[in-house]
Coordinates of C-alpha atoms in Angstrom, one line a residue:
M1 CA -60.6 47.1 -29.3
T2 CA -59.5 48.3 -25.8
E3 CA -62.6 47.1 -24.2
S4 CA -62.3 43.6 -25.9
R5 CA -58.6 43.6 -24.7
N6 CA -59.5 44.6 -21.2
S7 CA -62.3 42.0 -20.9
L8 CA -60.2 39.3 -22.4
L9 CA -57.3 39.7 -19.9
N10 CA -59.5 40.8 -17.1
T11 CA -57.6 44.1 -16.6
R12 CA -58.6 47.6 -15.6
P13 CA -58.2 50.4 -18.0
G14 CA -54.7 51.6 -16.6
E15 CA -53.2 48.2 -16.2
W16 CA -52.5 47.3 -19.7
P17 CA -48.9 48.5 -20.0
L18 CA -48.0 46.3 -17.0
V19 CA -49.7 43.3 -18.3
A20 CA -47.8 43.9 -21.7
A21 CA -44.5 44.0 -19.8
L22 CA -45.4 41.0 -17.9
L23 CA -46.3 39.1 -21.1
L24 CA -42.9 40.1 -22.7
L25 CA -41.1 39.0 -19.6
L26 CA -42.8 35.6 -19.5
A27 CA -42.1 35.0 -23.3
L28 CA -38.4 35.8 -22.7
N29 CA -38.5 33.7 -19.6
T30 CA -39.9 30.7 -21.4
L31 CA -37.4 31.1 -24.3
V32 CA -34.3 31.3 -22.0
L33 CA -35.8 28.3 -19.9
E34 CA -36.2 26.0 -22.9
L35 CA -32.9 26.9 -24.5
S36 CA -30.7 26.5 -21.2
D37 CA -32.4 23.3 -20.4
V38 CA -31.5 21.7 -23.7
V39 CA -27.9 23.2 -23.7
A40 CA -27.4 22.1 -20.0
T41 CA -28.5 18.5 -20.5
A42 CA -26.5 18.0 -23.8
G43 CA -23.5 19.7 -22.4
F44 CA -23.5 17.6 -19.3
V45 CA -23.9 14.4 -21.1
A46 CA -21.2 15.3 -23.6
K47 CA -18.7 16.1 -20.7
I48 CA -19.7 13.5 -18.1
G49 CA -21.6 10.8 -20.0
A50 CA -25.1 9.4 -19.5
Q51 CA -23.9 7.5 -16.4
G52 CA -23.8 10.9 -14.6
L53 CA -27.4 11.8 -15.1
P54 CA -28.7 10.0 -12.0
W55 CA -26.3 12.1 -9.9
L56 CA -27.4 15.3 -11.8
W57 CA -30.9 14.6 -11.0
L58 CA -30.2 13.8 -7.4
A59 CA -28.3 17.0 -6.9
D60 CA -31.1 19.0 -8.8
M61 CA -33.8 17.5 -6.5
A62 CA -31.8 18.4 -3.4
V63 CA -31.5 21.9 -4.5
T64 CA -35.3 22.1 -5.6
L65 CA -36.3 20.9 -2.1
A66 CA -34.2 23.5 -0.5
A67 CA -35.2 26.3 -2.9
A68 CA -38.9 25.4 -2.6
S69 CA -38.7 25.5 1.3
G70 CA -37.1 29.0 1.2
Y71 CA -39.7 30.1 -1.3
L72 CA -42.5 29.0 0.9
V73 CA -41.0 31.0 3.8
L74 CA -41.0 34.1 1.8
V75 CA -44.1 34.0 -0.5
D76 CA -46.5 35.3 2.1
R77 CA -44.2 37.7 3.8
V78 CA -43.0 39.7 0.7
P79 CA -45.2 41.6 -1.8
R80 CA -45.8 39.5 -5.0
V81 CA -44.4 42.2 -7.4
K82 CA -41.3 42.5 -5.3
L83 CA -40.8 38.8 -5.1
I84 CA -41.2 38.2 -8.8
T85 CA -38.8 41.2 -9.5
G86 CA -36.2 39.7 -7.2
L87 CA -36.5 36.3 -8.7
M88 CA -36.3 37.5 -12.3
G89 CA -33.4 39.7 -11.3
A90 CA -31.5 36.9 -9.6
L91 CA -32.2 34.6 -12.6
A92 CA -30.9 37.2 -14.9
W93 CA -27.6 37.8 -13.0
T94 CA -27.2 34.1 -12.5
Y95 CA -27.2 33.5 -16.2
I96 CA -24.8 36.4 -16.7
G97 CA -22.5 34.9 -14.2
L98 CA -22.8 31.4 -16.0
A99 CA -22.0 33.1 -19.2
F100 CA -18.6 34.3 -17.7
A101 CA -18.1 31.1 -16.1
F102 CA -18.3 29.3 -19.4
Q103 CA -15.9 31.7 -20.9
I104 CA -13.1 31.3 -18.1
S105 CA -13.7 27.8 -16.7
S106 CA -11.7 24.9 -17.4
T107 CA -14.1 22.6 -15.7
S108 CA -17.1 23.3 -18.0
W109 CA -18.8 20.3 -16.5
V110 CA -19.4 22.3 -13.4
S111 CA -21.0 25.2 -15.4
Y112 CA -23.4 22.6 -17.2
L113 CA -24.3 21.2 -13.9
L114 CA -25.1 24.7 -12.4
L115 CA -26.9 25.7 -15.7
Y116 CA -29.1 22.6 -15.4
I117 CA -30.0 23.3 -11.8
I118 CA -30.6 27.0 -12.4
A119 CA -32.8 26.2 -15.4
D120 CA -34.8 23.6 -13.4
Q121 CA -35.3 26.2 -10.6
Q122 CA -36.6 28.6 -13.1
F123 CA -39.0 26.0 -14.3
T124 CA -40.1 25.1 -10.9
F125 CA -40.8 28.7 -9.7

């Protein structure tokens, strides 16, 4: 069983715990990404209306361009594990901050806007 698992995922014998942890993180990442994308889009349309979607997409594309440029500067200078750990940690803290923003904010359309942009950045990276 161990030999077939190692050959299936092309791992060395001691790497399986790291691969399992990464698979779990990627599964959680995908779940959060899909849920937040639906919630952000529905909440933004409910608060602003469908006429605001082009402005949302424009703001999202501007942030995506800036974030992708920053990522391209860092990707070859930072070790991959450190980069992924930093990105996942930043996303986790951002989602925690947005959860608090939804609790205390009277302008929830801003929270939905930020949630949409963060979810799209998560999808992009």
